[in-house]
Amino acid sequence: MKIYQVGGAVRDRLLAKEPNDCDYVVIGATPEEMLRLGFTEVGKGFPVFLHPVTKEEYALARKEIKIGDKHTDFEFIFDKSVTLKEDLERRDFTCNAIAYDEETGEYIDYFGGKEDIKNKILRHVNAEHFVEDPLRVLRLCRFAAQLDFDAAPETIELCREMVGCGMLAHLTPERVWIELLKAMKTSAFYRFVELAHEIGALRVILPEIDALWHVPERPEFHPEGCTGMHVLHALKTAEKNSALVMFGILLHDVGKLLTPEEELPSHKGHENKSRQLIYKICNRLKVPNRFRDFAAMAAEQHMKFRYIPQMRVGSLYDLAEKMTIGHVCYVNEYIEVCRADFESTVSTDQQKDEFKPSAEKLKLAYRVIETIKATDVPKFESLPKDETFKERLRAYKIKILQENLK
């Protein structure tokens, strides 16, 4: 029996990063031997064991045989005859196919992974194995964002072929969302979107976003020329933000999509149209309600932010009220979506100077109206608690807000 550390932990060590967790491959062992050593079996499709002390994962070396179209449709061969090289060869990218011997401090690198890490390249290990799993197309895009690596030309071409063959259609909505969420948690989500668009994967998983590259923008506001590039630039300005914010930015202008009867977009009413499309997209991908509802609110309200300096108190109150979704405040996240949209457009010096005061004004409005309770309304006890009371409460909150804004 011989044990090697493998996968992302080895890659991160070579990148001088702290690994999140460590995985191990066990060569020349059987499930019975692992159990005798005190390991706990947890794998269903193939033997994975938890270390009795560290609880880290140890998998028996294995080979895979494709038996269906889904990315989970594999049979596994695991016995003492499977070599380390055979186990590593089934992995996706060379940077993830390096083994480390903790006893000797030696790296075992059959496929040039160390050189690709040095050059910041994502390259598939084995084309025959790579194409068996359509999820690897999205993983390529996600690792480009996570590691700040470029994809090798031959790997890009291989992924384009996989997309062209319709392989991504075999991914479940849940699996697509999981990969998308992981990418949104990276510091450079825009790279996921950019590469997915380049290889055609975005057209499959988010066709509404991919189509924005065909929507022209007014050059005096968007010199990048199209809505797709505007969204990409907005994502780039918001690097290192939360996944929730990134999702809101990704979808904030989806309503600019051309309808069949339009030759040129007017963009009028695109906020409401965005909300409708966001619900459609989120239902298709089974997106959690929190992400769906925030993205819909941000898309519907983002154009109003620019008018805060001129807003009447009643309009400011109505906007601040929208910041609460299901008893959760999203004012800071909303401002970050607006900031990304704002910073990726051509703005006047006055608009640039107004952004921070507008953000503070909205935050103040939210704080004020949230501290006012229904019982604070004068003569609360004697007032009828019907529709007229809601109007009285609103009017009272607006009055207090007006006083705080002086």
mmCIF file of C-alpha atoms in Angstrom:
data_model
loop_
_atom_site.group_PDB
_atom_site.id
_atom_site.type_symbol
_atom_site.label_atom_id
_atom_site.label_comp_id
_atom_site.label_asym_id
_atom_site.label_seq_id
_atom_site.Cartn_x
_atom_site.Cartn_y
_atom_site.Cartn_z
ATOM 1 C CA MET A 1 0.000 0.000 0.000
ATOM 2 C CA LYS A 2 1.239 3.480 -0.907
ATOM 3 C CA ILE A 3 -0.499 6.800 -0.208
ATOM 4 C CA TYR A 4 -0.124 10.063 -2.118
ATOM 5 C CA GLN A 5 -1.665 13.478 -1.672
ATOM 6 C CA VAL A 6 -3.455 14.529 -4.877
ATOM 7 C CA GLY A 7 -5.691 17.156 -6.448
ATOM 8 C CA GLY A 8 -6.195 20.766 -5.512
ATOM 9 C CA ALA A 9 -4.106 20.623 -2.338
ATOM 10 C CA VAL A 10 -0.996 19.682 -4.331
ATOM 11 C CA ARG A 11 -1.722 22.369 -6.900
ATOM 12 C CA ASP A 12 -2.240 24.994 -4.200
ATOM 13 C CA ARG A 13 1.010 24.037 -2.496
ATOM 14 C CA LEU A 14 2.871 24.614 -5.747
ATOM 15 C CA LEU A 15 1.092 27.978 -6.019
ATOM 16 C CA ALA A 16 2.229 28.824 -2.459
ATOM 17 C CA LYS A 17 -1.404 28.898 -1.318
ATOM 18 C CA GLU A 18 -2.934 27.390 1.789
ATOM 19 C CA PRO A 19 -5.023 24.334 0.747
ATOM 20 C CA ASN A 20 -8.645 24.253 1.873
ATOM 21 C CA ASP A 21 -8.586 20.491 2.328
ATOM 22 C CA CYS A 22 -6.400 17.547 1.398
ATOM 23 C CA ASP A 23 -7.345 14.476 -0.612
ATOM 24 C CA TYR A 24 -5.356 11.285 -0.897
ATOM 25 C CA VAL A 25 -5.182 8.362 -3.286
ATOM 26 C CA VAL A 26 -4.308 4.894 -2.030
ATOM 27 C CA ILE A 27 -2.396 2.575 -4.360
ATOM 28 C CA GLY A 28 -2.397 -1.192 -3.898
ATOM 29 C CA ALA A 29 -5.116 -1.556 -1.271
ATOM 30 C CA THR A 30 -8.566 -3.100 -0.949
ATOM 31 C CA PRO A 31 -11.654 -1.819 0.887
ATOM 32 C CA GLU A 32 -11.215 -4.569 3.463
ATOM 33 C CA GLU A 33 -7.674 -3.457 4.248
ATOM 34 C CA MET A 34 -8.815 0.162 4.690
ATOM 35 C CA LEU A 35 -11.569 -0.869 7.089
ATOM 36 C CA ARG A 36 -9.109 -2.954 9.123
ATOM 37 C CA LEU A 37 -6.943 0.139 9.512
ATOM 38 C CA GLY A 38 -9.857 2.026 11.082
ATOM 39 C CA PHE A 39 -10.996 4.064 8.060
ATOM 40 C CA THR A 40 -14.719 4.729 7.562
ATOM 41 C CA GLU A 41 -16.197 4.090 4.121
ATOM 42 C CA VAL A 42 -18.367 6.935 2.798
ATOM 43 C CA GLY A 43 -18.285 6.603 -1.004
ATOM 44 C CA LYS A 44 -21.319 5.205 -2.794
ATOM 45 C CA GLY A 45 -20.200 4.794 -6.396
ATOM 46 C CA PHE A 46 -16.595 4.020 -5.497
ATOM 47 C CA PRO A 47 -14.647 3.471 -2.281
ATOM 48 C CA VAL A 48 -13.797 6.681 -0.439
ATOM 49 C CA PHE A 49 -12.700 6.485 3.168
ATOM 50 C CA LEU A 50 -12.353 8.966 6.002
ATOM 51 C CA HIS A 51 -9.176 8.875 8.041
ATOM 52 C CA PRO A 52 -9.933 7.741 11.627
ATOM 53 C CA VAL A 53 -8.239 10.841 13.104
ATOM 54 C CA THR A 54 -8.009 13.671 10.537
ATOM 55 C CA LYS A 55 -11.274 12.761 8.724
ATOM 56 C CA GLU A 56 -9.580 13.616 5.420
ATOM 57 C CA GLU A 57 -10.661 11.696 2.325
ATOM 58 C CA TYR A 58 -8.702 8.712 1.042
ATOM 59 C CA ALA A 59 -9.860 7.166 -2.247
ATOM 60 C CA LEU A 60 -8.673 3.895 -3.715
ATOM 61 C CA ALA A 61 -6.907 4.326 -7.045
ATOM 62 C CA ARG A 62 -9.400 3.788 -9.831
ATOM 63 C CA LYS A 63 -10.049 3.753 -13.558
ATOM 64 C CA GLU A 64 -13.350 4.839 -15.094
ATOM 65 C CA ILE A 65 -15.564 3.449 -17.858
ATOM 66 C CA LYS A 66 -18.200 5.728 -19.410
ATOM 67 C CA ILE A 67 -21.633 4.061 -19.476
ATOM 68 C CA GLY A 68 -24.010 6.954 -20.290
ATOM 69 C CA ASP A 69 -24.376 10.581 -21.308
ATOM 70 C CA LYS A 70 -24.599 12.193 -17.864
ATOM 71 C CA HIS A 71 -21.474 13.412 -16.138
ATOM 72 C CA THR A 72 -22.150 10.892 -13.351
ATOM 73 C CA ASP A 73 -22.550 7.901 -15.695
ATOM 74 C CA PHE A 74 -19.372 5.955 -14.933
ATOM 75 C CA GLU A 75 -18.410 2.505 -13.767
ATOM 76 C CA PHE A 76 -15.253 2.308 -11.695
ATOM 77 C CA ILE A 77 -12.471 -0.216 -11.661
ATOM 78 C CA PHE A 78 -10.562 -0.245 -8.404
ATOM 79 C CA ASP A 79 -8.198 -3.000 -7.457
ATOM 80 C CA LYS A 80 -4.575 -3.403 -6.522
ATOM 81 C CA SER A 81 -3.479 -3.425 -10.155
ATOM 82 C CA VAL A 82 -4.501 0.229 -10.796
ATOM 83 C CA THR A 83 -1.368 2.365 -10.902
ATOM 84 C CA LEU A 84 -0.847 5.937 -9.765
ATOM 85 C CA LYS A 85 -0.388 7.065 -13.362
ATOM 86 C CA GLU A 86 -3.673 5.437 -14.426
ATOM 87 C CA ASP A 87 -5.475 7.173 -11.565
ATOM 88 C CA LEU A 88 -3.992 10.583 -12.376
ATOM 89 C CA GLU A 89 -4.621 10.228 -16.096
ATOM 90 C CA ARG A 90 -8.401 10.275 -15.620
ATOM 91 C CA ARG A 91 -8.253 13.719 -13.968
ATOM 92 C CA ASP A 92 -9.296 16.897 -15.755
ATOM 93 C CA PHE A 93 -6.333 19.298 -15.957
ATOM 94 C CA THR A 94 -2.604 18.798 -15.668
ATOM 95 C CA CYS A 95 -2.450 21.184 -12.696
ATOM 96 C CA ASN A 96 -4.815 18.835 -10.835
ATOM 97 C CA ALA A 97 -3.019 15.645 -11.884
ATOM 98 C CA ILE A 98 0.097 15.886 -9.720
ATOM 99 C CA ALA A 99 0.746 13.594 -6.759
ATOM 100 C CA TYR A 100 2.820 14.416 -3.682
ATOM 101 C CA ASP A 101 4.625 11.856 -1.537
ATOM 102 C CA GLU A 102 4.525 13.186 2.015
ATOM 103 C CA GLU A 103 7.149 10.652 3.122
ATOM 104 C CA THR A 104 9.801 11.722 0.609
ATOM 105 C CA GLY A 105 8.673 15.229 -0.305
ATOM 106 C CA GLU A 106 8.634 14.184 -3.978
ATOM 107 C CA TYR A 107 6.164 15.433 -6.605
ATOM 108 C CA ILE A 108 5.064 12.863 -9.168
ATOM 109 C CA ASP A 109 4.156 14.720 -12.332
ATOM 110 C CA TYR A 110 3.522 12.524 -15.386
ATOM 111 C CA PHE A 111 1.731 15.138 -17.502
ATOM 112 C CA GLY A 112 3.649 18.401 -17.168
ATOM 113 C CA GLY A 113 1.400 19.910 -14.528
ATOM 114 C CA LYS A 114 4.188 21.743 -12.718
ATOM 115 C CA GLU A 115 5.226 23.522 -15.904
ATOM 116 C CA ASP A 116 1.608 24.455 -16.658
ATOM 117 C CA ILE A 117 1.195 25.837 -13.136
ATOM 118 C CA LYS A 118 4.351 27.890 -13.614
ATOM 119 C CA ASN A 119 2.950 29.280 -16.875
ATOM 120 C CA LYS A 120 -0.605 29.628 -15.481
ATOM 121 C CA ILE A 121 -2.124 27.328 -18.097
ATOM 122 C CA LEU A 122 -5.182 25.065 -17.868
ATOM 123 C CA ARG A 123 -4.566 22.058 -20.111
ATOM 124 C CA HIS A 124 -6.534 18.811 -20.277
ATOM 125 C CA VAL A 125 -4.686 15.657 -19.311
ATOM 126 C CA ASN A 126 -6.195 13.161 -21.732
ATOM 127 C CA ALA A 127 -8.669 14.128 -24.466
ATOM 128 C CA GLU A 128 -10.325 10.708 -24.505
ATOM 129 C CA HIS A 129 -11.079 10.877 -20.786
ATOM 130 C CA PHE A 130 -11.824 14.606 -20.752
ATOM 131 C CA VAL A 131 -14.716 14.451 -23.226
ATOM 132 C CA GLU A 132 -16.446 11.769 -21.172
ATOM 133 C CA ASP A 133 -17.531 14.367 -18.599
ATOM 134 C CA PRO A 134 -19.383 17.483 -19.895
ATOM 135 C CA LEU A 135 -19.053 19.166 -16.495
ATOM 136 C CA ARG A 136 -15.372 19.681 -17.267
ATOM 137 C CA VAL A 137 -16.283 22.404 -19.752
ATOM 138 C CA LEU A 138 -17.719 24.484 -16.913
ATOM 139 C CA ARG A 139 -14.862 23.498 -14.617
ATOM 140 C CA LEU A 140 -12.431 24.919 -17.170
ATOM 141 C CA CYS A 141 -14.232 28.257 -16.978
ATOM 142 C CA ARG A 142 -14.444 28.124 -13.206
ATOM 143 C CA PHE A 143 -10.758 27.314 -12.716
ATOM 144 C CA ALA A 144 -9.838 30.150 -15.076
ATOM 145 C CA ALA A 145 -11.650 32.478 -12.660
ATOM 146 C CA GLN A 146 -10.442 30.772 -9.498
ATOM 147 C CA LEU A 147 -6.771 30.414 -10.409
ATOM 148 C CA ASP A 148 -6.388 33.327 -12.844
ATOM 149 C CA PHE A 149 -5.082 30.854 -15.441
ATOM 150 C CA ASP A 150 -5.497 30.907 -19.217
ATOM 151 C CA ALA A 151 -6.914 27.915 -21.065
ATOM 152 C CA ALA A 152 -4.619 26.152 -23.517
ATOM 153 C CA PRO A 153 -5.773 26.587 -27.150
ATOM 154 C CA GLU A 154 -6.180 22.846 -27.635
ATOM 155 C CA THR A 155 -8.334 22.631 -24.491
ATOM 156 C CA ILE A 156 -10.515 25.519 -25.671
ATOM 157 C CA GLU A 157 -10.967 23.778 -29.025
ATOM 158 C CA LEU A 158 -11.820 20.482 -27.320
ATOM 159 C CA CYS A 159 -14.444 22.224 -25.171
ATOM 160 C CA ARG A 160 -15.937 23.914 -28.239
ATOM 161 C CA GLU A 161 -16.309 20.500 -29.844
ATOM 162 C CA MET A 162 -18.014 19.166 -26.720
ATOM 163 C CA VAL A 163 -20.424 22.109 -26.713
ATOM 164 C CA GLY A 164 -21.049 21.675 -30.446
ATOM 165 C CA CYS A 165 -21.919 18.017 -29.904
ATOM 166 C CA GLY A 166 -24.607 18.991 -27.403
ATOM 167 C CA MET A 167 -22.888 17.378 -24.434
ATOM 168 C CA LEU A 168 -23.769 20.170 -21.986
ATOM 169 C CA ALA A 169 -27.441 19.330 -22.425
ATOM 170 C CA HIS A 170 -26.791 16.272 -20.250
ATOM 171 C CA LEU A 171 -25.913 18.404 -17.209
ATOM 172 C CA THR A 172 -28.689 18.788 -14.669
ATOM 173 C CA PRO A 173 -29.835 22.315 -13.722
ATOM 174 C CA GLU A 174 -28.731 21.660 -10.147
ATOM 175 C CA ARG A 175 -25.195 20.773 -11.280
ATOM 176 C CA VAL A 176 -24.966 23.856 -13.504
ATOM 177 C CA TRP A 177 -26.045 26.084 -10.620
ATOM 178 C CA ILE A 178 -23.494 24.526 -8.256
ATOM 179 C CA GLU A 179 -20.682 25.221 -10.714
ATOM 180 C CA LEU A 180 -21.983 28.732 -11.376
ATOM 181 C CA LEU A 181 -22.153 29.446 -7.653
ATOM 182 C CA LYS A 182 -18.582 28.236 -7.138
ATOM 183 C CA ALA A 183 -17.448 30.535 -9.930
ATOM 184 C CA MET A 184 -19.303 33.511 -8.450
ATOM 185 C CA LYS A 185 -17.404 32.978 -5.202
ATOM 186 C CA THR A 186 -14.053 33.437 -6.944
ATOM 187 C CA SER A 187 -12.282 36.789 -7.131
ATOM 188 C CA ALA A 188 -12.628 37.004 -10.933
ATOM 189 C CA PHE A 189 -16.062 35.716 -11.906
ATOM 190 C CA TYR A 190 -15.939 37.780 -15.088
ATOM 191 C CA ARG A 191 -13.336 35.318 -16.408
ATOM 192 C CA PHE A 192 -15.844 32.472 -16.087
ATOM 193 C CA VAL A 193 -18.405 34.443 -18.119
ATOM 194 C CA GLU A 194 -15.828 35.568 -20.673
ATOM 195 C CA LEU A 195 -14.460 32.077 -21.325
ATOM 196 C CA ALA A 196 -17.894 30.437 -21.263
ATOM 197 C CA HIS A 197 -18.991 32.913 -23.939
ATOM 198 C CA GLU A 198 -15.847 32.261 -25.990
ATOM 199 C CA ILE A 199 -16.277 28.489 -26.104
ATOM 200 C CA GLY A 200 -20.069 28.576 -26.516
ATOM 201 C CA ALA A 201 -20.982 27.164 -23.101
ATOM 202 C CA LEU A 202 -22.736 30.354 -22.010
ATOM 203 C CA ARG A 203 -25.113 29.979 -24.955
ATOM 204 C CA VAL A 204 -26.221 26.664 -23.432
ATOM 205 C CA ILE A 205 -26.397 27.391 -19.707
ATOM 206 C CA LEU A 206 -27.421 31.077 -19.839
ATOM 207 C CA PRO A 207 -28.620 31.831 -23.383
ATOM 208 C CA GLU A 208 -30.248 35.074 -22.239
ATOM 209 C CA ILE A 209 -26.881 36.436 -21.081
ATOM 210 C CA ASP A 210 -24.997 35.131 -24.107
ATOM 211 C CA ALA A 211 -27.483 36.886 -26.404
ATOM 212 C CA LEU A 212 -26.575 40.247 -24.842
ATOM 213 C CA TRP A 213 -23.433 40.259 -26.986
ATOM 214 C CA HIS A 214 -25.818 40.898 -29.907
ATOM 215 C CA VAL A 215 -27.532 43.866 -28.230
ATOM 216 C CA PRO A 216 -25.968 47.211 -29.262
ATOM 217 C CA GLU A 217 -25.519 50.016 -26.753
ATOM 218 C CA ARG A 218 -25.305 53.770 -27.245
ATOM 219 C CA PRO A 219 -21.564 54.502 -27.574
ATOM 220 C CA GLU A 220 -21.769 57.775 -25.665
ATOM 221 C CA PHE A 221 -22.689 55.756 -22.562
ATOM 222 C CA HIS A 222 -21.193 52.341 -23.393
ATOM 223 C CA PRO A 223 -18.067 52.563 -25.565
ATOM 224 C CA GLU A 224 -17.684 48.786 -25.297
ATOM 225 C CA GLY A 225 -20.462 48.614 -27.897
ATOM 226 C CA CYS A 226 -22.830 45.905 -26.642
ATOM 227 C CA THR A 227 -24.696 44.927 -23.504
ATOM 228 C CA GLY A 228 -22.740 41.685 -23.122
ATOM 229 C CA MET A 229 -19.455 43.574 -22.869
ATOM 230 C CA HIS A 230 -21.048 46.071 -20.481
ATOM 231 C CA VAL A 231 -22.067 43.211 -18.173
ATOM 232 C CA LEU A 232 -18.571 41.746 -18.429
ATOM 233 C CA HIS A 233 -16.983 45.091 -17.510
ATOM 234 C CA ALA A 234 -19.419 45.549 -14.631
ATOM 235 C CA LEU A 235 -18.471 42.136 -13.251
ATOM 236 C CA LYS A 236 -14.813 43.054 -13.537
ATOM 237 C CA THR A 237 -15.258 46.275 -11.566
ATOM 238 C CA ALA A 238 -16.937 44.293 -8.776
ATOM 239 C CA GLU A 239 -14.160 41.741 -8.211
ATOM 240 C CA LYS A 240 -14.025 40.166 -4.749
ATOM 241 C CA ASN A 241 -17.682 40.930 -4.054
ATOM 242 C CA SER A 242 -20.169 38.374 -2.731
ATOM 243 C CA ALA A 243 -21.753 35.721 -4.937
ATOM 244 C CA LEU A 244 -25.125 37.385 -4.377
ATOM 245 C CA VAL A 245 -23.851 40.695 -5.738
ATOM 246 C CA MET A 246 -22.165 39.016 -8.696
ATOM 247 C CA PHE A 247 -25.413 37.257 -9.590
ATOM 248 C CA GLY A 248 -27.259 40.569 -9.417
ATOM 249 C CA ILE A 249 -24.705 42.220 -11.709
ATOM 250 C CA LEU A 250 -24.792 39.308 -14.152
ATOM 251 C CA LEU A 251 -28.546 39.670 -14.635
ATOM 252 C CA HIS A 252 -29.128 43.397 -14.073
ATOM 253 C CA ASP A 253 -29.507 44.253 -17.794
ATOM 254 C CA VAL A 254 -30.924 40.986 -19.124
ATOM 255 C CA GLY A 255 -34.138 42.836 -19.997
ATOM 256 C CA LYS A 256 -32.306 44.628 -22.821
ATOM 257 C CA LEU A 257 -32.673 41.484 -24.915
ATOM 258 C CA LEU A 258 -34.129 42.162 -28.343
ATOM 259 C CA THR A 259 -37.644 40.878 -28.895
ATOM 260 C CA PRO A 260 -38.391 39.204 -32.258
ATOM 261 C CA GLU A 261 -40.068 42.361 -33.551
ATOM 262 C CA GLU A 262 -37.174 44.669 -32.591
ATOM 263 C CA GLU A 263 -34.266 45.516 -34.867
ATOM 264 C CA LEU A 264 -32.721 47.992 -32.449
ATOM 265 C CA PRO A 265 -33.383 47.981 -28.703
ATOM 266 C CA SER A 266 -35.026 50.991 -27.124
ATOM 267 C CA HIS A 267 -34.096 49.774 -23.642
ATOM 268 C CA LYS A 268 -37.227 51.483 -22.340
ATOM 269 C CA GLY A 269 -38.812 49.430 -19.597
ATOM 270 C CA HIS A 270 -35.927 46.965 -19.581
ATOM 271 C CA GLU A 271 -36.004 46.955 -15.759
ATOM 272 C CA ASN A 272 -39.425 45.294 -15.601
ATOM 273 C CA LYS A 273 -38.536 42.997 -18.467
ATOM 274 C CA SER A 274 -35.379 41.994 -16.581
ATOM 275 C CA ARG A 275 -37.430 40.943 -13.573
ATOM 276 C CA GLN A 276 -39.600 38.642 -15.677
ATOM 277 C CA LEU A 277 -36.606 37.039 -17.382
ATOM 278 C CA ILE A 278 -34.778 36.584 -14.085
ATOM 279 C CA TYR A 279 -37.665 34.541 -12.710
ATOM 280 C CA LYS A 280 -37.648 32.436 -15.868
ATOM 281 C CA ILE A 281 -33.882 31.843 -15.667
ATOM 282 C CA CYS A 282 -33.946 31.053 -11.960
ATOM 283 C CA ASN A 283 -36.816 28.619 -12.311
ATOM 284 C CA ARG A 284 -34.930 26.811 -15.077
ATOM 285 C CA LEU A 285 -31.689 26.535 -13.093
ATOM 286 C CA LYS A 286 -33.453 25.942 -9.766
ATOM 287 C CA VAL A 287 -31.701 28.953 -8.251
ATOM 288 C CA PRO A 288 -32.339 29.533 -4.519
ATOM 289 C CA ASN A 289 -35.073 32.090 -3.849
ATOM 290 C CA ARG A 290 -32.670 34.449 -2.073
ATOM 291 C CA PHE A 291 -30.551 34.863 -5.205
ATOM 292 C CA ARG A 292 -33.602 35.094 -7.458
ATOM 293 C CA ASP A 293 -35.405 37.718 -5.398
ATOM 294 C CA PHE A 294 -32.348 39.898 -4.880
ATOM 295 C CA ALA A 295 -31.377 39.809 -8.562
ATOM 296 C CA ALA A 296 -34.947 40.669 -9.572
ATOM 297 C CA MET A 297 -35.083 43.600 -7.138
ATOM 298 C CA ALA A 298 -31.664 44.935 -8.167
ATOM 299 C CA ALA A 299 -32.505 44.702 -11.866
ATOM 300 C CA GLU A 300 -35.856 46.401 -11.413
ATOM 301 C CA GLN A 301 -34.516 49.230 -9.243
ATOM 302 C CA HIS A 302 -30.928 49.840 -10.426
ATOM 303 C CA MET A 303 -31.760 52.704 -12.808
ATOM 304 C CA LYS A 304 -33.385 54.672 -9.977
ATOM 305 C CA PHE A 305 -30.121 55.011 -8.073
ATOM 306 C CA ARG A 306 -28.837 57.712 -10.446
ATOM 307 C CA TYR A 307 -31.854 59.888 -9.641
ATOM 308 C CA ILE A 308 -31.437 59.855 -5.850
ATOM 309 C CA PRO A 309 -29.966 63.420 -5.750
ATOM 310 C CA GLN A 310 -33.155 64.779 -7.373
ATOM 311 C CA MET A 311 -35.641 62.392 -5.763
ATOM 312 C CA ARG A 312 -38.584 63.606 -3.775
ATOM 313 C CA VAL A 313 -38.723 62.227 -0.270
ATOM 314 C CA GLY A 314 -41.661 59.953 -1.118
ATOM 315 C CA SER A 315 -39.761 58.353 -4.018
ATOM 316 C CA LEU A 316 -36.672 57.877 -1.840
ATOM 317 C CA TYR A 317 -38.853 56.235 0.797
ATOM 318 C CA ASP A 318 -40.327 53.856 -1.796
ATOM 319 C CA LEU A 319 -36.852 52.906 -3.033
ATOM 320 C CA ALA A 320 -35.556 52.316 0.500
ATOM 321 C CA GLU A 321 -38.573 50.122 1.229
ATOM 322 C CA LYS A 322 -37.579 47.841 -1.658
ATOM 323 C CA MET A 323 -34.268 47.055 0.082
ATOM 324 C CA THR A 324 -35.985 44.616 2.437
ATOM 325 C CA ILE A 325 -36.773 41.187 1.025
ATOM 326 C CA GLY A 326 -38.215 38.635 3.413
ATOM 327 C CA HIS A 327 -37.113 40.629 6.481
ATOM 328 C CA VAL A 328 -33.505 40.786 5.220
ATOM 329 C CA CYS A 329 -31.838 44.081 4.326
ATOM 330 C CA TYR A 330 -30.004 44.186 0.989
ATOM 331 C CA VAL A 331 -29.212 47.892 0.766
ATOM 332 C CA ASN A 332 -25.429 47.357 0.743
ATOM 333 C CA GLU A 333 -25.640 44.629 -1.896
ATOM 334 C CA TYR A 334 -27.962 46.781 -4.021
ATOM 335 C CA ILE A 335 -25.495 49.669 -3.862
ATOM 336 C CA GLU A 336 -22.678 47.364 -4.996
ATOM 337 C CA VAL A 337 -24.701 46.298 -8.061
ATOM 338 C CA CYS A 338 -25.366 49.966 -8.841
ATOM 339 C CA ARG A 339 -21.700 50.798 -8.310
ATOM 340 C CA ALA A 340 -20.593 48.146 -10.814
ATOM 341 C CA ASP A 341 -23.161 49.343 -13.352
ATOM 342 C CA PHE A 342 -22.155 52.973 -12.759
ATOM 343 C CA GLU A 343 -18.392 52.431 -12.963
ATOM 344 C CA SER A 344 -18.669 50.521 -16.225
ATOM 345 C CA THR A 345 -20.450 53.366 -18.031
ATOM 346 C CA VAL A 346 -19.343 56.796 -19.173
ATOM 347 C CA SER A 347 -20.405 59.199 -16.416
ATOM 348 C CA THR A 348 -20.096 62.936 -15.954
ATOM 349 C CA ASP A 349 -17.926 64.442 -13.219
ATOM 350 C CA GLN A 350 -21.094 65.492 -11.418
ATOM 351 C CA GLN A 351 -22.470 61.943 -11.471
ATOM 352 C CA LYS A 352 -19.166 60.596 -10.135
ATOM 353 C CA ASP A 353 -19.219 63.134 -7.314
ATOM 354 C CA GLU A 354 -22.820 62.239 -6.483
ATOM 355 C CA PHE A 355 -22.399 58.472 -6.188
ATOM 356 C CA LYS A 356 -21.103 58.262 -2.610
ATOM 357 C CA PRO A 357 -23.551 60.877 -1.222
ATOM 358 C CA SER A 358 -26.395 59.037 -2.980
ATOM 359 C CA ALA A 359 -25.347 55.754 -1.389
ATOM 360 C CA GLU A 360 -25.183 57.370 2.049
ATOM 361 C CA LYS A 361 -28.539 59.042 1.512
ATOM 362 C CA LEU A 362 -30.162 55.713 0.654
ATOM 363 C CA LYS A 363 -28.588 54.037 3.685
ATOM 364 C CA LEU A 364 -29.822 56.847 5.923
ATOM 365 C CA ALA A 365 -33.316 56.582 4.481
ATOM 366 C CA TYR A 366 -33.340 52.856 5.134
ATOM 367 C CA ARG A 367 -32.141 53.272 8.733
ATOM 368 C CA VAL A 368 -34.732 55.933 9.468
ATOM 369 C CA ILE A 369 -37.761 54.097 8.123
ATOM 370 C CA GLU A 370 -36.699 50.800 9.711
ATOM 371 C CA THR A 371 -36.547 52.344 13.183
ATOM 372 C CA ILE A 372 -40.127 53.619 12.997
ATOM 373 C CA LYS A 373 -42.766 51.244 14.346
ATOM 374 C CA ALA A 374 -46.474 51.293 13.695
ATOM 375 C CA THR A 375 -47.044 52.172 17.338
ATOM 376 C CA ASP A 376 -45.030 55.386 16.816
ATOM 377 C CA VAL A 377 -47.793 56.871 14.695
ATOM 378 C CA PRO A 378 -49.559 59.632 16.700
ATOM 379 C CA LYS A 379 -52.858 58.492 18.247
ATOM 380 C CA PHE A 380 -52.026 54.883 17.293
ATOM 381 C CA GLU A 381 -54.462 53.369 19.790
ATOM 382 C CA SER A 382 -57.501 55.226 18.472
ATOM 383 C CA LEU A 383 -56.819 54.850 14.774
ATOM 384 C CA PRO A 384 -58.640 52.172 12.716
ATOM 385 C CA LYS A 385 -56.263 49.426 11.623
ATOM 386 C CA ASP A 386 -57.316 49.217 7.997
ATOM 387 C CA GLU A 387 -55.985 50.352 4.626
ATOM 388 C CA THR A 388 -56.109 53.967 5.746
ATOM 389 C CA PHE A 389 -53.676 53.152 8.548
ATOM 390 C CA LYS A 390 -51.098 51.914 6.035
ATOM 391 C CA GLU A 391 -51.292 55.282 4.308
ATOM 392 C CA ARG A 392 -50.973 57.095 7.650
ATOM 393 C CA LEU A 393 -47.921 54.995 8.546
ATOM 394 C CA ARG A 394 -46.306 55.701 5.192
ATOM 395 C CA ALA A 395 -47.019 59.432 5.496
ATOM 396 C CA TYR A 396 -45.597 59.481 9.030
ATOM 397 C CA LYS A 397 -42.413 57.701 7.969
ATOM 398 C CA ILE A 398 -41.965 60.099 5.054
ATOM 399 C CA LYS A 399 -42.423 63.032 7.455
ATOM 400 C CA ILE A 400 -39.730 61.720 9.818
ATOM 401 C CA LEU A 401 -37.453 60.947 6.875
ATOM 402 C CA GLN A 402 -37.888 64.498 5.593
ATOM 403 C CA GLU A 403 -36.835 65.840 8.991
ATOM 404 C CA ASN A 404 -33.732 63.637 9.051
ATOM 405 C CA LEU A 405 -32.674 64.725 5.580
ATOM 406 C CA LYS A 406 -32.628 68.430 6.442
#
